[in-house]
Amino acid sequence: MPDSSTPYRGRFAPSPTGPLHLGSLIAALASYLDARAQQGSWLVRIDDLDPPREEPGAAAGILQSLRCHALHWDEDILYQSQRSLPYQKVLDTLQAKGLLFACDCTRTQLDANGNCGGDCCRRQTDITDPAALRAHLPKGSVIRFTDQLQGQQTLASGQPINDFVVRRKDGLDAYQLAVVVDDAAQGINHVVRGSDLLDTTVKQVFLQQQLGYPTPVYCHLPVITNSQGQKFSKQTHARPLDDDVAAGNLRLALSFLGQPDPLPGLLQPAEILTFATTHWQRDRIPARAAIDAATIGVT
Ligand code: GLU
């Protein structure tokens, strides 16, 4: 955990699968405000690791939307699609530590928790391509971290996760690997993002520990859900943000985050952000996993 004299470095890491929607704006805004309120840097990374899920032009559209909301980032943007070399190096390190195994399980062979179900660990010499690479948790390992909002999180090997994919069967590097390598490479010491990623964070902490990387401070925000209780996302047809009403979007996102309403006379996104940075109180964010959009009047 970083000590208080280390400069704060936070980030927003969208996947370019579609335009920003209110849910992603909430994550961008909270990570931005938490960083700026502590005189920190705020970086943007494009998680373009998965070309089949990518939408052409989405990365540029997301960046344009951030600019329209006055969410200006520091430093150069990192594109994960250009990072295969460092990912390979880290895979080699994990391999040398005996933490990886090849797994040729089909989806139906995995167990209910997504663990390898085909005993691949013991069949290594029989396994041929295409195969995924999985990291396995040594027996008896217990990984813990305390989330600023969601409290203590624990993963003990086998309960329910034994192993997880670090390189996919189709040869693409997996999110769990890339996020750990890039957060460390960029010196990120605070991660503010949606609670839909809370379960996967223990896997990231496990990799950090194995690789000797520091573990950032984590803050997992409630996700915004529609009337059916589904998280806002492209799959649930969340409406793209209208950049022409950026100030209104920011006001809605602040209300979702339990922050004080910016003064009515503040009309420009940059003015709203200055107000919100000065008044930012992380402990006013509801410590919940999900909140219905209707509570902030969005239907
Ligand atoms: N790219 C991920 C997403 O859009 C977020 C990654 C992260 O914040 O660690 O869900």
PDB file of C-alpha atoms and ligand atoms in Angstrom:
ATOM      1  CA  MET A   1       0.000   0.000   0.000  1.00  0.00           C
ATOM      2  CA  PRO A   2       1.475   3.410  -0.943  1.00  0.00           C
ATOM      3  CA  ASP A   3       2.396   5.667   1.985  1.00  0.00           C
ATOM      4  CA  SER A   4       0.901   9.128   2.175  1.00  0.00           C
ATOM      5  CA  SER A   5       4.068  10.830   0.875  1.00  0.00           C
ATOM      6  CA  THR A   6       3.864   8.974  -2.489  1.00  0.00           C
ATOM      7  CA  PRO A   7       2.202  11.153  -5.125  1.00  0.00           C
ATOM      8  CA  TYR A   8      -1.235   9.849  -6.047  1.00  0.00           C
ATOM      9  CA  ARG A   9      -1.492   8.218  -9.488  1.00  0.00           C
ATOM     10  CA  GLY A  10      -4.905   7.105 -10.623  1.00  0.00           C
ATOM     11  CA  ARG A  11      -6.369   6.071 -13.949  1.00  0.00           C
ATOM     12  CA  PHE A  12      -9.448   5.371 -16.038  1.00  0.00           C
ATOM     13  CA  ALA A  13      -9.153   2.344 -18.304  1.00  0.00           C
ATOM     14  CA  PRO A  14     -12.109   1.997 -20.683  1.00  0.00           C
ATOM     15  CA  SER A  15     -12.499  -0.862 -23.135  1.00  0.00           C
ATOM     16  CA  PRO A  16     -13.313   0.553 -26.584  1.00  0.00           C
ATOM     17  CA  THR A  17     -16.380  -1.604 -27.082  1.00  0.00           C
ATOM     18  CA  GLY A  18     -18.734   1.341 -27.563  1.00  0.00           C
ATOM     19  CA  PRO A  19     -19.340   4.967 -26.600  1.00  0.00           C
ATOM     20  CA  LEU A  20     -19.222   6.212 -23.006  1.00  0.00           C
ATOM     21  CA  HIS A  21     -22.524   5.878 -21.123  1.00  0.00           C
ATOM     22  CA  LEU A  22     -23.544   7.173 -17.727  1.00  0.00           C
ATOM     23  CA  GLY A  23     -22.029   4.121 -15.986  1.00  0.00           C
ATOM     24  CA  SER A  24     -18.609   4.657 -17.508  1.00  0.00           C
ATOM     25  CA  LEU A  25     -18.810   8.414 -16.878  1.00  0.00           C
ATOM     26  CA  ILE A  26     -19.377   7.686 -13.175  1.00  0.00           C
ATOM     27  CA  ALA A  27     -16.182   5.589 -13.057  1.00  0.00           C
ATOM     28  CA  ALA A  28     -14.217   8.184 -15.027  1.00  0.00           C
ATOM     29  CA  LEU A  29     -15.467  11.048 -12.859  1.00  0.00           C
ATOM     30  CA  ALA A  30     -14.890   9.335  -9.499  1.00  0.00           C
ATOM     31  CA  SER A  31     -11.363   8.282 -10.454  1.00  0.00           C
ATOM     32  CA  TYR A  32     -10.645  11.803 -11.739  1.00  0.00           C
ATOM     33  CA  LEU A  33     -11.994  13.581  -8.645  1.00  0.00           C
ATOM     34  CA  ASP A  34     -10.312  11.248  -6.181  1.00  0.00           C
ATOM     35  CA  ALA A  35      -6.994  11.928  -7.931  1.00  0.00           C
ATOM     36  CA  ARG A  36      -7.432  15.682  -8.328  1.00  0.00           C
ATOM     37  CA  ALA A  37      -8.687  16.152  -4.749  1.00  0.00           C
ATOM     38  CA  GLN A  38      -5.360  14.666  -3.628  1.00  0.00           C
ATOM     39  CA  GLN A  39      -3.291  16.717  -6.115  1.00  0.00           C
ATOM     40  CA  GLY A  40      -2.704  13.498  -8.020  1.00  0.00           C
ATOM     41  CA  SER A  41      -2.149  12.533 -11.632  1.00  0.00           C
ATOM     42  CA  TRP A  42      -4.978  11.009 -13.612  1.00  0.00           C
ATOM     43  CA  LEU A  43      -4.113   8.820 -16.579  1.00  0.00           C
ATOM     44  CA  VAL A  44      -6.211   7.264 -19.309  1.00  0.00           C
ATOM     45  CA  ARG A  45      -5.450   3.820 -20.682  1.00  0.00           C
ATOM     46  CA  ILE A  46      -7.317   2.230 -23.531  1.00  0.00           C
ATOM     47  CA  ASP A  47      -7.971  -1.458 -22.829  1.00  0.00           C
ATOM     48  CA  ASP A  48      -7.987  -2.500 -26.490  1.00  0.00           C
ATOM     49  CA  LEU A  49      -6.863  -6.054 -25.860  1.00  0.00           C
ATOM     50  CA  ASP A  50      -9.790  -7.759 -27.459  1.00  0.00           C
ATOM     51  CA  PRO A  51     -10.172  -6.833 -31.159  1.00  0.00           C
ATOM     52  CA  PRO A  52     -13.240  -9.051 -31.687  1.00  0.00           C
ATOM     53  CA  ARG A  53     -15.168  -7.021 -29.060  1.00  0.00           C
ATOM     54  CA  GLU A  54     -13.892  -3.664 -30.233  1.00  0.00           C
ATOM     55  CA  GLU A  55     -16.065  -1.181 -32.082  1.00  0.00           C
ATOM     56  CA  PRO A  56     -14.277   0.821 -34.794  1.00  0.00           C
ATOM     57  CA  GLY A  57     -13.863   4.447 -33.717  1.00  0.00           C
ATOM     58  CA  ALA A  58     -14.925   3.763 -30.123  1.00  0.00           C
ATOM     59  CA  ALA A  59     -11.562   4.707 -28.569  1.00  0.00           C
ATOM     60  CA  ALA A  60     -11.527   8.080 -30.340  1.00  0.00           C
ATOM     61  CA  GLY A  61     -15.178   8.631 -29.397  1.00  0.00           C
ATOM     62  CA  ILE A  62     -14.492   7.894 -25.716  1.00  0.00           C
ATOM     63  CA  LEU A  63     -11.570  10.337 -25.665  1.00  0.00           C
ATOM     64  CA  GLN A  64     -13.673  13.001 -27.349  1.00  0.00           C
ATOM     65  CA  SER A  65     -16.439  12.499 -24.777  1.00  0.00           C
ATOM     66  CA  LEU A  66     -13.946  12.800 -21.908  1.00  0.00           C
ATOM     67  CA  ARG A  67     -12.700  16.089 -23.387  1.00  0.00           C
ATOM     68  CA  CYS A  68     -16.269  17.389 -23.721  1.00  0.00           C
ATOM     69  CA  HIS A  69     -16.767  16.656 -20.022  1.00  0.00           C
ATOM     70  CA  ALA A  70     -13.519  18.545 -19.232  1.00  0.00           C
ATOM     71  CA  LEU A  71     -11.996  15.307 -17.957  1.00  0.00           C
ATOM     72  CA  HIS A  72      -8.487  16.097 -19.151  1.00  0.00           C
ATOM     73  CA  TRP A  73      -5.839  13.490 -18.505  1.00  0.00           C
ATOM     74  CA  ASP A  74      -2.116  13.689 -17.765  1.00  0.00           C
ATOM     75  CA  GLU A  75       0.649  11.991 -19.749  1.00  0.00           C
ATOM     76  CA  ASP A  76       0.389   9.942 -22.924  1.00  0.00           C
ATOM     77  CA  ILE A  77      -2.426   7.476 -23.348  1.00  0.00           C
ATOM     78  CA  LEU A  78      -1.344   3.863 -23.079  1.00  0.00           C
ATOM     79  CA  TYR A  79      -2.893   1.461 -25.589  1.00  0.00           C
ATOM     80  CA  GLN A  80      -2.839  -2.135 -24.426  1.00  0.00           C
ATOM     81  CA  SER A  81      -2.773  -3.361 -28.026  1.00  0.00           C
ATOM     82  CA  GLN A  82       0.820  -2.101 -28.189  1.00  0.00           C
ATOM     83  CA  ARG A  83       1.998  -3.893 -25.079  1.00  0.00           C
ATOM     84  CA  SER A  84       2.348  -7.535 -26.101  1.00  0.00           C
ATOM     85  CA  LEU A  85       6.106  -7.572 -25.403  1.00  0.00           C
ATOM     86  CA  PRO A  86       5.906  -6.605 -21.717  1.00  0.00           C
ATOM     87  CA  TYR A  87       2.976  -9.016 -21.285  1.00  0.00           C
ATOM     88  CA  GLN A  88       5.069 -11.836 -22.772  1.00  0.00           C
ATOM     89  CA  LYS A  89       7.965 -11.029 -20.417  1.00  0.00           C
ATOM     90  CA  VAL A  90       5.693 -11.274 -17.418  1.00  0.00           C
ATOM     91  CA  LEU A  91       4.197 -14.530 -18.673  1.00  0.00           C
ATOM     92  CA  ASP A  92       7.770 -15.864 -18.915  1.00  0.00           C
ATOM     93  CA  THR A  93       8.401 -14.821 -15.312  1.00  0.00           C
ATOM     94  CA  LEU A  94       5.221 -16.520 -14.116  1.00  0.00           C
ATOM     95  CA  GLN A  95       6.091 -19.607 -16.152  1.00  0.00           C
ATOM     96  CA  ALA A  96       9.578 -19.731 -14.613  1.00  0.00           C
ATOM     97  CA  LYS A  97       7.994 -19.574 -11.160  1.00  0.00           C
ATOM     98  CA  GLY A  98       5.921 -22.649 -12.022  1.00  0.00           C
ATOM     99  CA  LEU A  99       2.650 -20.783 -11.731  1.00  0.00           C
ATOM    100  CA  LEU A 100       1.272 -21.383 -15.233  1.00  0.00           C
ATOM    101  CA  PHE A 101      -0.204 -24.365 -16.997  1.00  0.00           C
ATOM    102  CA  ALA A 102      -1.671 -24.895 -20.438  1.00  0.00           C
ATOM    103  CA  CYS A 103      -5.369 -25.723 -20.498  1.00  0.00           C
ATOM    104  CA  ASP A 104      -7.287 -27.011 -23.501  1.00  0.00           C
ATOM    105  CA  CYS A 105     -10.670 -27.274 -21.741  1.00  0.00           C
ATOM    106  CA  THR A 106     -13.660 -26.295 -23.812  1.00  0.00           C
ATOM    107  CA  ARG A 107     -16.193 -23.981 -22.172  1.00  0.00           C
ATOM    108  CA  THR A 108     -18.328 -26.957 -21.152  1.00  0.00           C
ATOM    109  CA  GLN A 109     -15.373 -28.661 -19.449  1.00  0.00           C
ATOM    110  CA  LEU A 110     -14.771 -25.746 -17.085  1.00  0.00           C
ATOM    111  CA  ASP A 111     -16.331 -26.070 -13.651  1.00  0.00           C
ATOM    112  CA  ALA A 112     -19.129 -23.773 -12.471  1.00  0.00           C
ATOM    113  CA  ASN A 113     -16.593 -21.205 -11.221  1.00  0.00           C
ATOM    114  CA  GLY A 114     -14.624 -21.144 -14.464  1.00  0.00           C
ATOM    115  CA  ASN A 115     -11.766 -23.265 -13.119  1.00  0.00           C
ATOM    116  CA  CYS A 116     -10.062 -25.796 -15.361  1.00  0.00           C
ATOM    117  CA  GLY A 117     -12.200 -28.893 -15.093  1.00  0.00           C
ATOM    118  CA  GLY A 118     -10.142 -31.278 -17.211  1.00  0.00           C
ATOM    119  CA  ASP A 119      -7.199 -31.885 -14.891  1.00  0.00           C
ATOM    120  CA  CYS A 120      -4.990 -30.146 -17.479  1.00  0.00           C
ATOM    121  CA  CYS A 121      -2.385 -29.382 -14.827  1.00  0.00           C
ATOM    122  CA  ARG A 122      -1.505 -33.067 -14.741  1.00  0.00           C
ATOM    123  CA  ARG A 123      -1.768 -33.624 -18.514  1.00  0.00           C
ATOM    124  CA  GLN A 124       0.696 -30.926 -19.611  1.00  0.00           C
ATOM    125  CA  THR A 125       2.642 -33.131 -22.013  1.00  0.00           C
ATOM    126  CA  ASP A 126      -0.566 -34.176 -23.852  1.00  0.00           C
ATOM    127  CA  ILE A 127      -1.844 -30.669 -24.365  1.00  0.00           C
ATOM    128  CA  THR A 128      -1.564 -29.217 -27.837  1.00  0.00           C
ATOM    129  CA  ASP A 129      -2.663 -25.902 -29.288  1.00  0.00           C
ATOM    130  CA  PRO A 130      -5.059 -24.206 -29.113  1.00  0.00           C
ATOM    131  CA  ALA A 131      -4.682 -23.951 -25.372  1.00  0.00           C
ATOM    132  CA  ALA A 132      -5.125 -21.180 -22.846  1.00  0.00           C
ATOM    133  CA  LEU A 133      -2.499 -20.377 -20.234  1.00  0.00           C
ATOM    134  CA  ARG A 134      -3.820 -20.358 -16.697  1.00  0.00           C
ATOM    135  CA  ALA A 135      -2.214 -19.207 -13.463  1.00  0.00           C
ATOM    136  CA  HIS A 136      -2.952 -21.509 -10.565  1.00  0.00           C
ATOM    137  CA  LEU A 137      -3.156 -20.523  -6.951  1.00  0.00           C
ATOM    138  CA  PRO A 138      -0.773 -22.660  -4.909  1.00  0.00           C
ATOM    139  CA  LYS A 139      -2.649 -24.809  -2.368  1.00  0.00           C
ATOM    140  CA  GLY A 140      -3.266 -23.007   0.877  1.00  0.00           C
ATOM    141  CA  SER A 141      -2.785 -19.522  -0.551  1.00  0.00           C
ATOM    142  CA  VAL A 142      -5.024 -16.836   0.888  1.00  0.00           C
ATOM    143  CA  ILE A 143      -5.159 -13.414  -0.747  1.00  0.00           C
ATOM    144  CA  ARG A 144      -6.651 -10.454   1.058  1.00  0.00           C
ATOM    145  CA  PHE A 145      -7.126  -6.789   0.457  1.00  0.00           C
ATOM    146  CA  THR A 146      -9.367  -4.121   1.915  1.00  0.00           C
ATOM    147  CA  ASP A 147     -11.421  -2.090  -0.517  1.00  0.00           C
ATOM    148  CA  GLN A 148     -12.001   1.508   0.539  1.00  0.00           C
ATOM    149  CA  LEU A 149     -15.722   1.188  -0.068  1.00  0.00           C
ATOM    150  CA  GLN A 150     -16.594  -2.506  -0.146  1.00  0.00           C
ATOM    151  CA  GLY A 151     -14.477  -3.648   2.816  1.00  0.00           C
ATOM    152  CA  GLN A 152     -12.307  -6.716   3.259  1.00  0.00           C
ATOM    153  CA  GLN A 153     -12.050  -9.165   0.344  1.00  0.00           C
ATOM    154  CA  THR A 154     -10.526 -12.615   0.563  1.00  0.00           C
ATOM    155  CA  LEU A 155      -9.688 -15.343  -1.900  1.00  0.00           C
ATOM    156  CA  ALA A 156      -8.520 -18.679  -0.587  1.00  0.00           C
ATOM    157  CA  SER A 157      -7.329 -21.224  -3.138  1.00  0.00           C
ATOM    158  CA  GLY A 158     -10.182 -23.436  -4.229  1.00  0.00           C
ATOM    159  CA  GLN A 159     -12.833 -21.122  -2.720  1.00  0.00           C
ATOM    160  CA  PRO A 160     -14.082 -20.774  -5.354  1.00  0.00           C
ATOM    161  CA  ILE A 161     -11.139 -20.027  -7.643  1.00  0.00           C
ATOM    162  CA  ASN A 162      -8.223 -22.361  -8.235  1.00  0.00           C
ATOM    163  CA  ASP A 163      -6.915 -20.918 -11.438  1.00  0.00           C
ATOM    164  CA  PHE A 164      -7.660 -18.249 -14.043  1.00  0.00           C
ATOM    165  CA  VAL A 165      -6.753 -17.407 -17.613  1.00  0.00           C
ATOM    166  CA  VAL A 166      -3.781 -15.135 -18.286  1.00  0.00           C
ATOM    167  CA  ARG A 167      -3.545 -15.849 -22.003  1.00  0.00           C
ATOM    168  CA  ARG A 168      -6.616 -16.872 -23.891  1.00  0.00           C
ATOM    169  CA  LYS A 169      -7.011 -19.869 -26.152  1.00  0.00           C
ATOM    170  CA  ASP A 170      -7.187 -17.531 -29.146  1.00  0.00           C
ATOM    171  CA  GLY A 171      -3.715 -16.215 -28.254  1.00  0.00           C
ATOM    172  CA  LEU A 172      -4.898 -12.879 -26.850  1.00  0.00           C
ATOM    173  CA  ASP A 173      -3.498 -11.697 -23.527  1.00  0.00           C
ATOM    174  CA  ALA A 174      -6.148 -11.740 -20.827  1.00  0.00           C
ATOM    175  CA  TYR A 175      -7.374  -8.664 -18.980  1.00  0.00           C
ATOM    176  CA  GLN A 176      -6.159 -10.016 -15.586  1.00  0.00           C
ATOM    177  CA  LEU A 177      -2.588 -10.120 -16.818  1.00  0.00           C
ATOM    178  CA  ALA A 178      -2.590  -6.859 -18.760  1.00  0.00           C
ATOM    179  CA  VAL A 179      -4.180  -4.782 -16.010  1.00  0.00           C
ATOM    180  CA  VAL A 180      -1.579  -5.919 -13.467  1.00  0.00           C
ATOM    181  CA  VAL A 181       1.362  -5.311 -15.796  1.00  0.00           C
ATOM    182  CA  ASP A 182       0.101  -1.893 -16.869  1.00  0.00           C
ATOM    183  CA  ASP A 183      -0.951  -0.623 -13.443  1.00  0.00           C
ATOM    184  CA  ALA A 184       2.566  -1.464 -12.228  1.00  0.00           C
ATOM    185  CA  ALA A 185       4.300  -0.033 -15.309  1.00  0.00           C
ATOM    186  CA  GLN A 186       2.385   3.232 -14.969  1.00  0.00           C
ATOM    187  CA  GLY A 187       2.988   3.468 -11.221  1.00  0.00           C
ATOM    188  CA  ILE A 188      -0.746   3.459 -10.511  1.00  0.00           C
ATOM    189  CA  ASN A 189      -1.279   3.448  -6.760  1.00  0.00           C
ATOM    190  CA  HIS A 190      -5.051   4.127  -6.627  1.00  0.00           C
ATOM    191  CA  VAL A 191      -7.676   2.281  -8.645  1.00  0.00           C
ATOM    192  CA  VAL A 192     -11.243   3.605  -8.590  1.00  0.00           C
ATOM    193  CA  ARG A 193     -13.630   1.585 -10.777  1.00  0.00           C
ATOM    194  CA  GLY A 194     -16.962  -0.242 -10.802  1.00  0.00           C
ATOM    195  CA  SER A 195     -17.814  -3.008  -8.339  1.00  0.00           C
ATOM    196  CA  ASP A 196     -18.368  -5.403 -11.250  1.00  0.00           C
ATOM    197  CA  LEU A 197     -14.571  -5.815 -11.149  1.00  0.00           C
ATOM    198  CA  LEU A 198     -14.384  -6.439  -7.398  1.00  0.00           C
ATOM    199  CA  ASP A 199     -14.364 -10.251  -7.670  1.00  0.00           C
ATOM    200  CA  THR A 200     -11.518 -10.229 -10.139  1.00  0.00           C
ATOM    201  CA  THR A 201      -9.335  -7.927  -8.046  1.00  0.00           C
ATOM    202  CA  VAL A 202      -8.099 -10.689  -5.745  1.00  0.00           C
ATOM    203  CA  LYS A 203      -6.663 -12.403  -8.832  1.00  0.00           C
ATOM    204  CA  GLN A 204      -4.850  -9.189  -9.648  1.00  0.00           C
ATOM    205  CA  VAL A 205      -3.546  -8.917  -6.089  1.00  0.00           C
ATOM    206  CA  PHE A 206      -2.327 -12.519  -6.336  1.00  0.00           C
ATOM    207  CA  LEU A 207      -0.370 -11.720  -9.519  1.00  0.00           C
ATOM    208  CA  GLN A 208       1.045  -8.529  -7.967  1.00  0.00           C
ATOM    209  CA  GLN A 209       2.290 -10.522  -4.998  1.00  0.00           C
ATOM    210  CA  GLN A 210       3.876 -13.171  -7.213  1.00  0.00           C
ATOM    211  CA  LEU A 211       5.582 -10.542  -9.345  1.00  0.00           C
ATOM    212  CA  GLY A 212       6.738  -8.366  -6.445  1.00  0.00           C
ATOM    213  CA  TYR A 213       4.583  -5.425  -7.560  1.00  0.00           C
ATOM    214  CA  PRO A 214       2.955  -3.095  -5.045  1.00  0.00           C
ATOM    215  CA  THR A 215      -0.807  -3.426  -4.587  1.00  0.00           C
ATOM    216  CA  PRO A 216      -2.681  -0.188  -5.286  1.00  0.00           C
ATOM    217  CA  VAL A 217      -5.397   1.144  -2.999  1.00  0.00           C
ATOM    218  CA  TYR A 218      -8.722  -0.048  -4.442  1.00  0.00           C
ATOM    219  CA  CYS A 219     -12.091   1.670  -4.336  1.00  0.00           C
ATOM    220  CA  HIS A 220     -14.928  -0.183  -6.074  1.00  0.00           C
ATOM    221  CA  LEU A 221     -17.914   2.025  -6.786  1.00  0.00           C
ATOM    222  CA  PRO A 222     -21.533   0.915  -6.887  1.00  0.00           C
ATOM    223  CA  VAL A 223     -22.531   0.204 -10.489  1.00  0.00           C
ATOM    224  CA  ILE A 224     -25.580   1.893 -11.953  1.00  0.00           C
ATOM    225  CA  THR A 225     -28.341  -0.510 -12.936  1.00  0.00           C
ATOM    226  CA  ASN A 226     -31.466  -0.290 -15.087  1.00  0.00           C
ATOM    227  CA  SER A 227     -34.985  -1.160 -13.957  1.00  0.00           C
ATOM    228  CA  GLN A 228     -34.237  -4.858 -14.495  1.00  0.00           C
ATOM    229  CA  GLY A 229     -31.254  -4.660 -12.157  1.00  0.00           C
ATOM    230  CA  GLN A 230     -28.758  -4.983 -15.019  1.00  0.00           C
ATOM    231  CA  LYS A 231     -25.530  -2.994 -15.039  1.00  0.00           C
ATOM    232  CA  PHE A 232     -25.442  -0.205 -17.630  1.00  0.00           C
ATOM    233  CA  SER A 233     -23.405  -1.530 -20.536  1.00  0.00           C
ATOM    234  CA  LYS A 234     -23.446  -1.872 -24.272  1.00  0.00           C
ATOM    235  CA  GLN A 235     -25.066  -5.307 -23.866  1.00  0.00           C
ATOM    236  CA  THR A 236     -27.917  -3.848 -21.811  1.00  0.00           C
ATOM    237  CA  HIS A 237     -28.368  -1.049 -24.364  1.00  0.00           C
ATOM    238  CA  ALA A 238     -27.232   1.799 -22.107  1.00  0.00           C
ATOM    239  CA  ARG A 239     -27.748   5.094 -23.946  1.00  0.00           C
ATOM    240  CA  PRO A 240     -24.539   6.727 -25.208  1.00  0.00           C
ATOM    241  CA  LEU A 241     -23.780   9.991 -23.402  1.00  0.00           C
ATOM    242  CA  ASP A 242     -24.924  13.132 -25.154  1.00  0.00           C
ATOM    243  CA  ASP A 243     -21.810  15.312 -25.136  1.00  0.00           C
ATOM    244  CA  ASP A 244     -23.950  18.408 -25.790  1.00  0.00           C
ATOM    245  CA  VAL A 245     -25.306  18.199 -22.251  1.00  0.00           C
ATOM    246  CA  ALA A 246     -21.995  17.433 -20.540  1.00  0.00           C
ATOM    247  CA  ALA A 247     -22.693  19.687 -17.543  1.00  0.00           C
ATOM    248  CA  GLY A 248     -25.991  17.893 -16.881  1.00  0.00           C
ATOM    249  CA  ASN A 249     -24.304  14.500 -17.223  1.00  0.00           C
ATOM    250  CA  LEU A 250     -21.689  15.507 -14.651  1.00  0.00           C
ATOM    251  CA  ARG A 251     -24.399  16.704 -12.252  1.00  0.00           C
ATOM    252  CA  LEU A 252     -26.177  13.359 -12.543  1.00  0.00           C
ATOM    253  CA  ALA A 253     -22.964  11.411 -11.988  1.00  0.00           C
ATOM    254  CA  LEU A 254     -22.147  13.529  -8.909  1.00  0.00           C
ATOM    255  CA  SER A 255     -25.594  12.928  -7.492  1.00  0.00           C
ATOM    256  CA  PHE A 256     -25.122   9.170  -8.018  1.00  0.00           C
ATOM    257  CA  LEU A 257     -21.823   9.412  -6.122  1.00  0.00           C
ATOM    258  CA  GLY A 258     -23.544  11.125  -3.152  1.00  0.00           C
ATOM    259  CA  GLN A 259     -21.624  14.366  -3.685  1.00  0.00           C
ATOM    260  CA  PRO A 260     -23.010  17.853  -3.001  1.00  0.00           C
ATOM    261  CA  ASP A 261     -24.870  19.512  -5.890  1.00  0.00           C
ATOM    262  CA  PRO A 262     -22.683  22.056  -7.675  1.00  0.00           C
ATOM    263  CA  LEU A 263     -24.061  25.596  -7.370  1.00  0.00           C
ATOM    264  CA  PRO A 264     -26.844  26.235  -9.927  1.00  0.00           C
ATOM    265  CA  GLY A 265     -24.865  29.063 -11.565  1.00  0.00           C
ATOM    266  CA  LEU A 266     -22.081  26.703 -12.628  1.00  0.00           C
ATOM    267  CA  LEU A 267     -22.823  25.875 -16.240  1.00  0.00           C
ATOM    268  CA  GLN A 268     -19.535  24.789 -17.766  1.00  0.00           C
ATOM    269  CA  PRO A 269     -18.157  21.264 -17.247  1.00  0.00           C
ATOM    270  CA  ALA A 270     -14.784  22.675 -16.106  1.00  0.00           C
ATOM    271  CA  GLU A 271     -16.501  24.836 -13.442  1.00  0.00           C
ATOM    272  CA  ILE A 272     -18.489  21.864 -12.202  1.00  0.00           C
ATOM    273  CA  LEU A 273     -15.329  19.778 -11.934  1.00  0.00           C
ATOM    274  CA  THR A 274     -13.530  22.495  -9.976  1.00  0.00           C
ATOM    275  CA  PHE A 275     -16.454  22.671  -7.531  1.00  0.00           C
ATOM    276  CA  ALA A 276     -16.653  18.882  -7.304  1.00  0.00           C
ATOM    277  CA  THR A 277     -12.911  18.519  -6.696  1.00  0.00           C
ATOM    278  CA  THR A 278     -13.008  21.029  -3.847  1.00  0.00           C
ATOM    279  CA  HIS A 279     -16.046  19.346  -2.289  1.00  0.00           C
ATOM    280  CA  TRP A 280     -15.058  15.724  -3.005  1.00  0.00           C
ATOM    281  CA  GLN A 281     -15.820  13.389  -0.119  1.00  0.00           C
ATOM    282  CA  ARG A 282     -15.179   9.773  -0.953  1.00  0.00           C
ATOM    283  CA  ASP A 283     -16.966   8.606   2.189  1.00  0.00           C
ATOM    284  CA  ARG A 284     -20.231  10.028   0.846  1.00  0.00           C
ATOM    285  CA  ILE A 285     -20.272   7.425  -1.942  1.00  0.00           C
ATOM    286  CA  PRO A 286     -22.844   4.783  -0.978  1.00  0.00           C
ATOM    287  CA  ALA A 287     -20.969   1.619   0.051  1.00  0.00           C
ATOM    288  CA  ARG A 288     -23.123  -0.623  -2.102  1.00  0.00           C
ATOM    289  CA  ALA A 289     -22.484  -2.914  -5.034  1.00  0.00           C
ATOM    290  CA  ALA A 290     -25.235  -1.480  -7.230  1.00  0.00           C
ATOM    291  CA  ILE A 291     -27.739   1.384  -7.315  1.00  0.00           C
ATOM    292  CA  ASP A 292     -30.835   1.713  -9.504  1.00  0.00           C
ATOM    293  CA  ALA A 293     -30.609   4.586 -11.991  1.00  0.00           C
ATOM    294  CA  ALA A 294     -34.154   5.622 -10.967  1.00  0.00           C
ATOM    295  CA  THR A 295     -32.748   6.920  -7.650  1.00  0.00           C
ATOM    296  CA  ILE A 296     -31.121   9.778  -9.587  1.00  0.00           C
ATOM    297  CA  GLY A 297     -34.127  10.204 -11.854  1.00  0.00           C
ATOM    298  CA  VAL A 298     -32.725   8.340 -14.854  1.00  0.00           C
ATOM    299  CA  THR A 299     -35.103   5.887 -16.455  1.00  0.00           C
TER     300      THR A 299
HETATM  301  N1  GLU B   1     -11.434  -2.002 -19.197  1.00  0.00           N
HETATM  302  C1  GLU B   1     -12.211  -2.419 -18.074  1.00  0.00           C
HETATM  303  C2  GLU B   1     -13.660  -2.096 -18.320  1.00  0.00           C
HETATM  304  O1  GLU B   1     -13.960  -1.225 -19.124  1.00  0.00           O
HETATM  305  C3  GLU B   1     -11.843  -1.709 -16.802  1.00  0.00           C
HETATM  306  C4  GLU B   1     -10.520  -2.082 -16.354  1.00  0.00           C
HETATM  307  C5  GLU B   1     -10.111  -1.541 -15.014  1.00  0.00           C
HETATM  308  O2  GLU B   1     -10.552  -0.461 -14.606  1.00  0.00           O
HETATM  309  O3  GLU B   1      -9.304  -2.210 -14.403  1.00  0.00           O
HETATM  310  O4  GLU B   1     -14.500  -2.727 -17.692  1.00  0.00           O
END
